[in-house]
GROMACS .gro file of C-alpha atoms in nm:
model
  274
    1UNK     CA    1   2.644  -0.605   0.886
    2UNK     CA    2   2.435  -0.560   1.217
    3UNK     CA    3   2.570  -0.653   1.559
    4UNK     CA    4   2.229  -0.764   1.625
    5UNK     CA    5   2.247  -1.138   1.593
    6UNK     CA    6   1.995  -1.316   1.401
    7UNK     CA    7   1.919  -1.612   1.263
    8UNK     CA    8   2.005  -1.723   0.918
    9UNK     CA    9   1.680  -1.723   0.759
   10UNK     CA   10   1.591  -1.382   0.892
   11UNK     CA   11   1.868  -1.212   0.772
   12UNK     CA   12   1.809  -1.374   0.404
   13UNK     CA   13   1.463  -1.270   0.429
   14UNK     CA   14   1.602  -0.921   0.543
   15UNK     CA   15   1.799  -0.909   0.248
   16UNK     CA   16   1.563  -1.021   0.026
   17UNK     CA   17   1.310  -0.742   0.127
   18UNK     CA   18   1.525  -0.474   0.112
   19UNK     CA   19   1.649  -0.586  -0.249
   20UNK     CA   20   1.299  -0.603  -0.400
   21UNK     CA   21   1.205  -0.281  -0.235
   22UNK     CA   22   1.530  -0.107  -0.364
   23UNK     CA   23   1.484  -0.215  -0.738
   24UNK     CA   24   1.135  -0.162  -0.704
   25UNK     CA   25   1.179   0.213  -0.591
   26UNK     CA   26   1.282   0.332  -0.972
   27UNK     CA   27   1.015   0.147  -1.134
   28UNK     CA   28   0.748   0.342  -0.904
   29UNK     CA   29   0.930   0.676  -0.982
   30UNK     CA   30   0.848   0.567  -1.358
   31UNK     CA   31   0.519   0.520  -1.324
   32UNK     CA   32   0.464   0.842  -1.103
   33UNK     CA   33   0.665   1.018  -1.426
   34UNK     CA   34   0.480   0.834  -1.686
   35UNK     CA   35   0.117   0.878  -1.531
   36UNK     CA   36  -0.113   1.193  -1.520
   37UNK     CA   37  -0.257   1.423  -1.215
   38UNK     CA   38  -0.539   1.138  -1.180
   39UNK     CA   39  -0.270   0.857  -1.076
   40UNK     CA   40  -0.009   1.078  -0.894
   41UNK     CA   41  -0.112   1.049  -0.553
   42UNK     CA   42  -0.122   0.709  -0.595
   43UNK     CA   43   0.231   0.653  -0.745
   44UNK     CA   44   0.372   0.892  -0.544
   45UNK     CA   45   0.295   0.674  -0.244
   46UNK     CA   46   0.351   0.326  -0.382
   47UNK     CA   47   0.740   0.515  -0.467
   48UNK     CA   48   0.740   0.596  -0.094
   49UNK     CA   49   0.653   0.281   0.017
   50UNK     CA   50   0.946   0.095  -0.105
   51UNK     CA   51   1.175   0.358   0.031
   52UNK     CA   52   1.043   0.340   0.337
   53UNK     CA   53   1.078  -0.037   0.364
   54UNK     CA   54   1.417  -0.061   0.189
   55UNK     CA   55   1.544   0.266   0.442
   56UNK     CA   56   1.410   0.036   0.720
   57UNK     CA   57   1.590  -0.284   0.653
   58UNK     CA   58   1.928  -0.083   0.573
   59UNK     CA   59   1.866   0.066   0.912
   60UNK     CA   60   1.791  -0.317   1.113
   61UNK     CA   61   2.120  -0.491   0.869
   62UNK     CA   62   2.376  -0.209   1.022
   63UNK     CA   63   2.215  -0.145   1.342
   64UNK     CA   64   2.476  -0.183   1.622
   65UNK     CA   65   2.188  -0.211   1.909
   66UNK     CA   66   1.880  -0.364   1.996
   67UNK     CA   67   1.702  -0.007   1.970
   68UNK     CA   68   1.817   0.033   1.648
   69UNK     CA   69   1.686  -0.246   1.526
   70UNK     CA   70   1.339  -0.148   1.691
   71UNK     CA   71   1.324   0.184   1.525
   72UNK     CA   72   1.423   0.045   1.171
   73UNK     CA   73   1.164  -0.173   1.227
   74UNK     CA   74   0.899   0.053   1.346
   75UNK     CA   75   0.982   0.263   1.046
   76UNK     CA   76   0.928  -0.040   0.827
   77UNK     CA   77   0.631  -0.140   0.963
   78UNK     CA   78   0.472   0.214   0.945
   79UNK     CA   79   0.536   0.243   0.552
   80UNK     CA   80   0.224  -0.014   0.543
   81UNK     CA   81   0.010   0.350   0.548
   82UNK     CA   82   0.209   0.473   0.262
   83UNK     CA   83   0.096   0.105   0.050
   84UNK     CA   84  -0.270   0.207   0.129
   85UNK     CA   85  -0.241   0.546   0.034
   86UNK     CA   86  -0.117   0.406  -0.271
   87UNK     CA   87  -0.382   0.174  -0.353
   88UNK     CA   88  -0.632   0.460  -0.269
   89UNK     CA   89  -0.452   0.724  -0.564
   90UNK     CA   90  -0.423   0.359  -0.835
   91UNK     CA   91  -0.794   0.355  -0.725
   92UNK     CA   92  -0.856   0.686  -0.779
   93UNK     CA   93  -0.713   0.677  -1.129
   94UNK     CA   94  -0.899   0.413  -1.232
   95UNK     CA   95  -1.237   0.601  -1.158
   96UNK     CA   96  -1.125   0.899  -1.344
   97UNK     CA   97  -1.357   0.828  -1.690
   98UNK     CA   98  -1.644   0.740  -1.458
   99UNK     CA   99  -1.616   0.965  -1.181
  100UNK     CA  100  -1.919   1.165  -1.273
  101UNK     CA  101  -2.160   0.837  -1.208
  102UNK     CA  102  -2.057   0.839  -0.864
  103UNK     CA  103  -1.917   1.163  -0.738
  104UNK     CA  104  -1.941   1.125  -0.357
  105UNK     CA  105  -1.780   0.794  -0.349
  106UNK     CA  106  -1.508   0.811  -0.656
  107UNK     CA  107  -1.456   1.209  -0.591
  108UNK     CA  108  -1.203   1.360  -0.350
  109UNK     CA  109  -1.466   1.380  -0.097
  110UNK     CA  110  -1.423   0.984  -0.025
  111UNK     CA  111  -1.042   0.983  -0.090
  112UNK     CA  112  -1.025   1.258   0.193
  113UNK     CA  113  -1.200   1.013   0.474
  114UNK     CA  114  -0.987   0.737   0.334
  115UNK     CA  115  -0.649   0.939   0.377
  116UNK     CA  116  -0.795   1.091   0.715
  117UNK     CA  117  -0.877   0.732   0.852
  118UNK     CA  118  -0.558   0.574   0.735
  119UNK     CA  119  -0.312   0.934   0.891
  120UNK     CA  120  -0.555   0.822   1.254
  121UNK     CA  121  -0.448   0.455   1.214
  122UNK     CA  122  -0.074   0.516   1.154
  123UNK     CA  123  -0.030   0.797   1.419
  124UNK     CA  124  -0.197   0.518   1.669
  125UNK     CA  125   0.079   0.294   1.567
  126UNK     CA  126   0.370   0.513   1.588
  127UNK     CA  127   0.232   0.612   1.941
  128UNK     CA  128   0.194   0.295   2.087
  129UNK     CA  129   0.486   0.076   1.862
  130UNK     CA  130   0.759   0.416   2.031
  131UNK     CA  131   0.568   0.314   2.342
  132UNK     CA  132   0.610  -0.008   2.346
  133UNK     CA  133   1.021   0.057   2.305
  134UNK     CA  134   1.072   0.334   2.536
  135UNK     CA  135   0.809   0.255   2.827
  136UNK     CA  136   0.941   0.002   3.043
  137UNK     CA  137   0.648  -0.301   3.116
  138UNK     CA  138   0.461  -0.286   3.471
  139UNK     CA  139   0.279  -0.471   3.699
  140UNK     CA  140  -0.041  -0.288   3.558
  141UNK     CA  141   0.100  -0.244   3.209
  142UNK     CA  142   0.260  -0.555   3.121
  143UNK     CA  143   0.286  -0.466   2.749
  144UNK     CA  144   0.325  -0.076   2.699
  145UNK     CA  145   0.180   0.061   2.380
  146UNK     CA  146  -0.014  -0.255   2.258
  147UNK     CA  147  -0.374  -0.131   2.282
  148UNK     CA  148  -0.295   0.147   2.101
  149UNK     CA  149  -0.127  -0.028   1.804
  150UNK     CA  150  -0.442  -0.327   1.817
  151UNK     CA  151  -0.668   0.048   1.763
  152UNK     CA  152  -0.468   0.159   1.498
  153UNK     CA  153  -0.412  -0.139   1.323
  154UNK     CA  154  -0.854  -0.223   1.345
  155UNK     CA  155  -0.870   0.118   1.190
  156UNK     CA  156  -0.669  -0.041   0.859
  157UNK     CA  157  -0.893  -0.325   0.906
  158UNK     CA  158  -1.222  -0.131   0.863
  159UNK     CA  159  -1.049   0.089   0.622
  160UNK     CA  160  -0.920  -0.218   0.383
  161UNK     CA  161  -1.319  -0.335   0.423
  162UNK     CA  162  -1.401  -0.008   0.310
  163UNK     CA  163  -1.182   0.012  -0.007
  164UNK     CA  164  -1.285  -0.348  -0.110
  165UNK     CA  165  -1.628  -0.197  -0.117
  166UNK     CA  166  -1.510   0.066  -0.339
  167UNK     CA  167  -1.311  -0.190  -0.540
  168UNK     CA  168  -1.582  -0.381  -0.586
  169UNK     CA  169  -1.783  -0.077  -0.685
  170UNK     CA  170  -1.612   0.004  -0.937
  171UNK     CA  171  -1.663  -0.300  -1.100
  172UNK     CA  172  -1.959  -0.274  -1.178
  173UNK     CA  173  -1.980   0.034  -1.299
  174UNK     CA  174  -2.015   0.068  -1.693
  175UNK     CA  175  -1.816   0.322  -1.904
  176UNK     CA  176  -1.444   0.259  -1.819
  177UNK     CA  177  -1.156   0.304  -2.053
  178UNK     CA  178  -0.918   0.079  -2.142
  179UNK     CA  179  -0.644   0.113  -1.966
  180UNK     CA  180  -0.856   0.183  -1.632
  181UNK     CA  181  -0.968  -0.199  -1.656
  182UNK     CA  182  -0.659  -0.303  -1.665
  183UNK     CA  183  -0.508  -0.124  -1.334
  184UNK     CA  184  -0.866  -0.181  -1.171
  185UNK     CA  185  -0.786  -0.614  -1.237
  186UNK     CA  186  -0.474  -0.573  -1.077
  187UNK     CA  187  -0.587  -0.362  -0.781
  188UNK     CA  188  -0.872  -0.636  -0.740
  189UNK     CA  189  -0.641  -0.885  -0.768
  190UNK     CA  190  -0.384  -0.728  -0.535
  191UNK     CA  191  -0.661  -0.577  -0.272
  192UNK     CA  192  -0.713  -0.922  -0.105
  193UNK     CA  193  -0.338  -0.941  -0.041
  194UNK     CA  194  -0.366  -0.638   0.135
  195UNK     CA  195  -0.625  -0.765   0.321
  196UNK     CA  196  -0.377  -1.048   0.470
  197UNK     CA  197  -0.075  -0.794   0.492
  198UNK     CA  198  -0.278  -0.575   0.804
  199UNK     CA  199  -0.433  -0.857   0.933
  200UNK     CA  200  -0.073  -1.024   1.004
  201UNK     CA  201  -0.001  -0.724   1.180
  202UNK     CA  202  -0.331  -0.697   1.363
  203UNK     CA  203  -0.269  -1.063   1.480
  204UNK     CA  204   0.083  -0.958   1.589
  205UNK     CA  205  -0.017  -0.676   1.762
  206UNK     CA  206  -0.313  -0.851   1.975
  207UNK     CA  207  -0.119  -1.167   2.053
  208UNK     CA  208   0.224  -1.019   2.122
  209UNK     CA  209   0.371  -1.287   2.278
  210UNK     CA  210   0.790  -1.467   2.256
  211UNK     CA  211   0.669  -1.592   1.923
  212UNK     CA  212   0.462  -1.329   1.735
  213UNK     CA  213   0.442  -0.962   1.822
  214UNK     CA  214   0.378  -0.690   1.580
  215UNK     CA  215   0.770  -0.634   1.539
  216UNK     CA  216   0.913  -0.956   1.561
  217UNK     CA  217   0.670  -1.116   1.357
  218UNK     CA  218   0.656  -1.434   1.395
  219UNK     CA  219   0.833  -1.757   1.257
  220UNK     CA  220   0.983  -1.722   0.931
  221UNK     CA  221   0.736  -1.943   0.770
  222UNK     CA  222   0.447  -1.683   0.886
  223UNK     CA  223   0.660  -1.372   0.814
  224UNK     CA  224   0.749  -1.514   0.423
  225UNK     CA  225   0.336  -1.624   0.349
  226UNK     CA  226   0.131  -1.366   0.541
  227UNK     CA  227   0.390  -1.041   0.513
  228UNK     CA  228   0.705  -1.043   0.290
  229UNK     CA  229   0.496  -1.260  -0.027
  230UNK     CA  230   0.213  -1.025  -0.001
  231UNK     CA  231   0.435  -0.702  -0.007
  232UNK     CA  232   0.624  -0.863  -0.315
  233UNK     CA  233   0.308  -0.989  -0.548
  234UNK     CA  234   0.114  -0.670  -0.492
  235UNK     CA  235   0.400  -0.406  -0.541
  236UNK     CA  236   0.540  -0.617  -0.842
  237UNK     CA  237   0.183  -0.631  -0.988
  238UNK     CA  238   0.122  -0.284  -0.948
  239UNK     CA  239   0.448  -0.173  -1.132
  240UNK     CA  240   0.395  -0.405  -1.402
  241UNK     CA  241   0.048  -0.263  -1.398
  242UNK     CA  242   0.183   0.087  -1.400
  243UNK     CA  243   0.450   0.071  -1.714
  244UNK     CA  244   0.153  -0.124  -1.876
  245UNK     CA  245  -0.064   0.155  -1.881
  246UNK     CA  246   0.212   0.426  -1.890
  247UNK     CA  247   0.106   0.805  -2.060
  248UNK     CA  248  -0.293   0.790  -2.007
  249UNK     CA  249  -0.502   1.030  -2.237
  250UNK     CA  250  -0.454   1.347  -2.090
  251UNK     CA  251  -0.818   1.512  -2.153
  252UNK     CA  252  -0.996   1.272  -1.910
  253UNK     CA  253  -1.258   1.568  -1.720
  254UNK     CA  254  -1.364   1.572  -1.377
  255UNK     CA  255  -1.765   1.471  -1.549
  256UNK     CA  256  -1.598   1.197  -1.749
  257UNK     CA  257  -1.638   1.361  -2.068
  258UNK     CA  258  -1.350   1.302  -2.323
  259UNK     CA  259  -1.173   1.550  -2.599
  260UNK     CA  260  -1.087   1.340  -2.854
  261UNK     CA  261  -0.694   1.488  -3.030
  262UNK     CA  262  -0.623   1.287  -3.345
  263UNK     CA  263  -0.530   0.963  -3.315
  264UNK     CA  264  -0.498   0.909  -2.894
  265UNK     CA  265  -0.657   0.594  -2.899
  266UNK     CA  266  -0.363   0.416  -3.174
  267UNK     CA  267  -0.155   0.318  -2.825
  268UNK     CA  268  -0.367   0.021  -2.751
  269UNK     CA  269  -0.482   0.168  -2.457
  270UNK     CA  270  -0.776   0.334  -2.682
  271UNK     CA  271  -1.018   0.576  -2.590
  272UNK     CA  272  -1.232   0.299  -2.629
  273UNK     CA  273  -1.532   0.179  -2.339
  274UNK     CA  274  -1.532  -0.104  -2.230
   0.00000   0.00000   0.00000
């Protein structure tokens, strides 16, 4: 148990966070087994996500100091790049059919700005959140570190408004299999909910005051509704998603084109447009 003290509704909500994340953790390694190249990335990261967040509460529930409980938090907070990078490789599978139509922005091309945006933002945050802990506030400097987390955290702002572009994208575009219509409904469904997530920190970071900073987080109500609810529907939609549409027809090619081997299609998941 942490020396740390805390109140009672915290610590549930602790504990309740770093359950879901640790049962969550095999079903992610699953679905990065169970999936091709197309969805690896994606699974890989969604996997790290929920280690990083359950290693992070383990660290703030035996944490014998207040810097402790700082760094497990910082670490928690920092998975949230890991969660987009995830939603950028589920993404990513689903465009693999229709790729061709759209090279530039369903290619690698556009998942490399994505990843190169989202690797700024984070390394913004780490800066200025280890800032914040080790500089000690001044008369000119107040609150150490927070302009640089407010920068990093806009850049997952304008990099969420970029993927719901994509999202929505994708959508419209004609020709997808199966199976990538049903992860792209639950990444639509789920991409809103990351919206909320990063703007909760955003908020956190910019108003930073006794009640709601980027680490503390708030009141319990507003850390349950806008962060730990959030977290919970979209990574337990996503693995549902992901054992759903478990062992994807290999022979998807980069143009879209499709080699069709006996009876693929017999799954459910069909090799079937819809």
């Amino acid at each position: 148990m942490s020396l740390v003290p805390v109140s009672g509704a915290v610590s549930g909500l602790q504990w309740a966070q770093l359950i879901v994340f640790a049962v969550e953790a095999p079903v992610m390694t699953l679905n990065l087994l169970t999936h091709n190249a197309n969805g690896a990335l994606g699974w890989f990261f969604l996997q790290n996500f929920c280690l990083l967040r359950a290693i992070g509460y383990i660290m703030i529930k035996v944490a014998t100091s207040a810097s402790l409980v700082k760094v497990g938090s910082i670490l928690s907070q920092v998975a949230l790049s890991t969660l987009f990078f995830g939603f950028f490789g589920v993404w990513h599978e689903c465009t693999a059919s229709t790729r061709h139509k759209r090279p530039f922005l369903f290619g690698w091309t556009m998942q490399i700005v994505l990843h190169l945006a989202v690797g700024t933002a984070i390394g913004l945050v780490i800066a200025g959140a280890l800032g914040a802990v080790d500089d000690q506030p001044t008369a000119k400097n107040p609150k150490p570190g927070d302009n640089i987390v407010v920068a990093g955290l806009s850049i997952f702002v304008i990099t969420w408004m970029v993927l719901c572009v994509l999202v929505t994208t994708l959508n419209k575009t004609a020709g997808m299999l199966n199976l990538e219509k049903k992860l792209l409904l639950v990444l639509t469904f789920c991409t809103p909910l990351l919206g909320i997530r990063v703007l909760y920190s955003l908020l956190g970071a910019a108003i930073d005051n006794s009640t709601w900073g980027f680490l503390t987080g708030g009141t319990i109500a507003e850390q349950v509704l806008l962060a730990a609810l959030p977290e919970f529907v979209i990574i337990i939609s996503l693995s549902i998603a992901g054992v759903m549409t478990r062992h994807p027809p290999q022979n998807l090619t980069a143009s879209g084109s499709r080699q069709r081997q006996g009876r693929s299609a017999a799954n459910g998941y069909g090799m079937r447009r819809v």
